[in-house]
C-alpha cells in the first residue's frame, strides 16, 4: 500500500478582499471627505470675505456720496433765495456726485458678476472707460492690447 501524501494549499484571498485593504479604503474615503469639507469651508470663508469687502466698499462709496448730496442740497436750499448762481453751482455738484455714485455702483456690480471674469471683458471695460474719459477731454486715442481678442 502506498502511503497517501497530502499537499495542503492555502490560497490567499485577493488583496481587495483583505481586512487591511478595507481599512485602507475607509481611511482614504475619510481623507477625501475631510479634504472636500475643508475645501468647501475655505471657499465659503473666501466668499464671505469677498461679500464683506463689497459691502464695505458700497457702504463707503454710497455713504460718502449721499452725505455729500445731503450737505450740498441743504446748502442749495438755504441759498436758493439769496444767491441763485451759487445754488446752481451746488445743484451741479449734486448732479456730478450722484452721477459719480451711479458709475461707481455700476462698476462694482459689473466687477462682481462671474461672467465678467475673463480678460477680454476687462479689456473691453477698460477700453470703454478710456474712450469715454479721453473723448470727453478731446484727446485722440487708440486702445491696443496684445494677446487679447480684437476689440
Coordinates of C-alpha atoms in Angstrom, one line a residue:
X1 CA 0.0 0.0 0.0
X2 CA 1.1 3.3 -0.9
X3 CA 1.2 6.0 1.6
X4 CA -1.1 8.7 0.9
X5 CA 0.6 12.1 0.6
X6 CA -1.2 15.2 1.2
X7 CA -0.3 18.6 0.0
X8 CA -2.2 21.5 1.5
X9 CA -2.6 24.7 -0.4
X10 CA -3.7 27.8 1.1
X11 CA -5.0 30.3 -1.4
X12 CA -4.9 33.8 0.0
X13 CA -7.9 36.0 -1.0
X14 CA -7.2 38.8 -3.5
X15 CA -5.8 41.9 -1.8
X16 CA -9.1 43.8 -2.3
X17 CA -10.8 41.2 0.0
X18 CA -8.4 41.6 2.8
X19 CA -9.0 43.4 6.1
X20 CA -6.1 45.8 5.6
X21 CA -7.3 46.8 2.2
X22 CA -10.8 47.5 3.5
X23 CA -9.3 49.6 6.3
X24 CA -7.1 51.5 3.8
X25 CA -10.1 52.2 1.7
X26 CA -12.1 53.5 4.6
X27 CA -9.2 55.7 5.6
X28 CA -8.9 57.0 2.0
X29 CA -12.6 57.8 1.9
X30 CA -12.4 59.6 5.3
X31 CA -9.4 61.6 4.0
X32 CA -11.1 62.6 0.8
X33 CA -14.3 63.6 2.7
X34 CA -12.2 65.7 5.1
X35 CA -10.4 67.3 2.1
X36 CA -13.7 68.2 0.4
X37 CA -15.2 69.6 3.6
X38 CA -12.1 71.7 4.2
X39 CA -12.1 73.0 0.7
X40 CA -15.8 73.9 0.9
X41 CA -15.2 75.6 4.2
X42 CA -12.3 77.6 2.8
X43 CA -14.4 78.6 -0.3
X44 CA -17.2 79.7 2.0
X45 CA -14.8 81.9 4.0
X46 CA -13.4 83.4 0.8
X47 CA -16.9 84.1 -0.5
X48 CA -17.8 85.7 2.9
X49 CA -14.7 87.8 2.8
X50 CA -15.5 89.0 -0.7
X51 CA -19.0 89.8 0.3
X52 CA -17.8 91.8 3.3
X53 CA -15.3 93.7 1.1
X54 CA -18.0 94.5 -1.4
X55 CA -20.4 95.6 1.4
X56 CA -17.7 97.8 3.0
X57 CA -16.9 99.4 -0.4
X58 CA -20.5 100.0 -1.2
X59 CA -21.1 101.5 2.2
X60 CA -18.1 103.8 2.0
X61 CA -18.8 104.9 -1.6
X62 CA -22.5 105.3 -1.4
X63 CA -22.4 106.7 2.1
X64 CA -19.9 109.3 1.3
X65 CA -21.9 110.3 -1.9
X66 CA -25.2 110.5 0.0
X67 CA -23.6 112.6 2.7
X68 CA -22.2 115.0 0.1
X69 CA -25.5 115.2 -1.6
X70 CA -27.3 115.9 1.6
X71 CA -24.9 118.7 2.6
X72 CA -25.0 120.3 -0.9
X73 CA -28.8 120.1 -1.1
X74 CA -29.1 121.8 2.3
X75 CA -26.7 124.5 1.3
X76 CA -28.6 124.9 -2.0
X77 CA -31.9 125.1 -0.1
X78 CA -30.6 127.8 2.2
X79 CA -29.1 129.8 -0.6
X80 CA -31.9 129.4 -3.1
X81 CA -33.5 132.8 -2.4
X82 CA -30.3 134.9 -1.8
X83 CA -27.7 133.5 -4.2
X84 CA -29.2 131.8 -7.3
X85 CA -25.8 131.4 -9.0
X86 CA -24.2 129.6 -6.1
X87 CA -27.4 127.5 -5.8
X88 CA -26.9 126.4 -9.4
X89 CA -23.3 125.5 -8.7
X90 CA -24.4 123.4 -5.8
X91 CA -27.0 121.7 -7.8
X92 CA -24.3 120.9 -10.4
X93 CA -22.2 119.4 -7.7
X94 CA -25.1 117.3 -6.6
X95 CA -25.6 116.0 -10.1
X96 CA -21.9 115.2 -10.5
X97 CA -21.8 113.5 -7.2
X98 CA -24.9 111.4 -8.0
X99 CA -23.5 110.5 -11.4
X100 CA -20.2 109.5 -9.9
X101 CA -22.0 107.4 -7.3
X102 CA -24.1 105.7 -10.0
X103 CA -20.9 105.0 -12.1
X104 CA -19.1 103.6 -9.0
X105 CA -22.1 101.4 -8.2
X106 CA -22.3 100.2 -11.8
X107 CA -18.5 99.3 -11.7
X108 CA -18.8 97.4 -8.5
X109 CA -21.9 95.4 -9.7
X110 CA -20.1 94.7 -13.0
X111 CA -17.0 93.5 -11.3
X112 CA -18.8 91.0 -9.0
X113 CA -20.6 89.3 -11.8
X114 CA -18.9 86.0 -12.6
X115 CA -19.4 86.2 -16.4
X116 CA -17.0 89.2 -16.4
X117 CA -14.1 87.2 -15.0
X118 CA -12.4 86.9 -18.4
X119 CA -9.5 89.2 -19.6
X120 CA -11.4 90.1 -22.7
X121 CA -14.3 91.5 -20.7
X122 CA -11.9 93.6 -18.5
X123 CA -10.1 94.9 -21.6
X124 CA -13.4 95.9 -23.2
X125 CA -14.5 97.7 -20.0
X126 CA -11.1 99.5 -19.8
X127 CA -11.5 100.5 -23.5
X128 CA -15.0 101.8 -22.9
X129 CA -13.9 103.8 -19.9
X130 CA -10.8 105.2 -21.5
X131 CA -12.8 106.2 -24.6
X132 CA -15.4 107.9 -22.5
X133 CA -12.9 109.9 -20.5
X134 CA -10.5 110.7 -23.3
X135 CA -13.2 111.7 -25.8
X136 CA -14.8 114.0 -23.2
X137 CA -11.3 115.7 -22.8
X138 CA -11.0 115.9 -26.6
X139 CA -8.0 113.6 -26.7
X140 CA -7.4 111.3 -29.7
X141 CA -6.5 107.8 -28.6
X142 CA -6.1 104.2 -29.7
X143 CA -6.6 101.2 -27.4
X144 CA -4.4 98.1 -28.2
X145 CA -3.7 95.1 -26.1
X146 CA -1.5 92.3 -27.2
X147 CA -2.8 88.7 -26.8
X148 CA -6.5 89.6 -26.3
X149 CA -9.2 89.2 -28.9
X150 CA -9.6 92.2 -31.2
X151 CA -11.8 94.8 -29.7

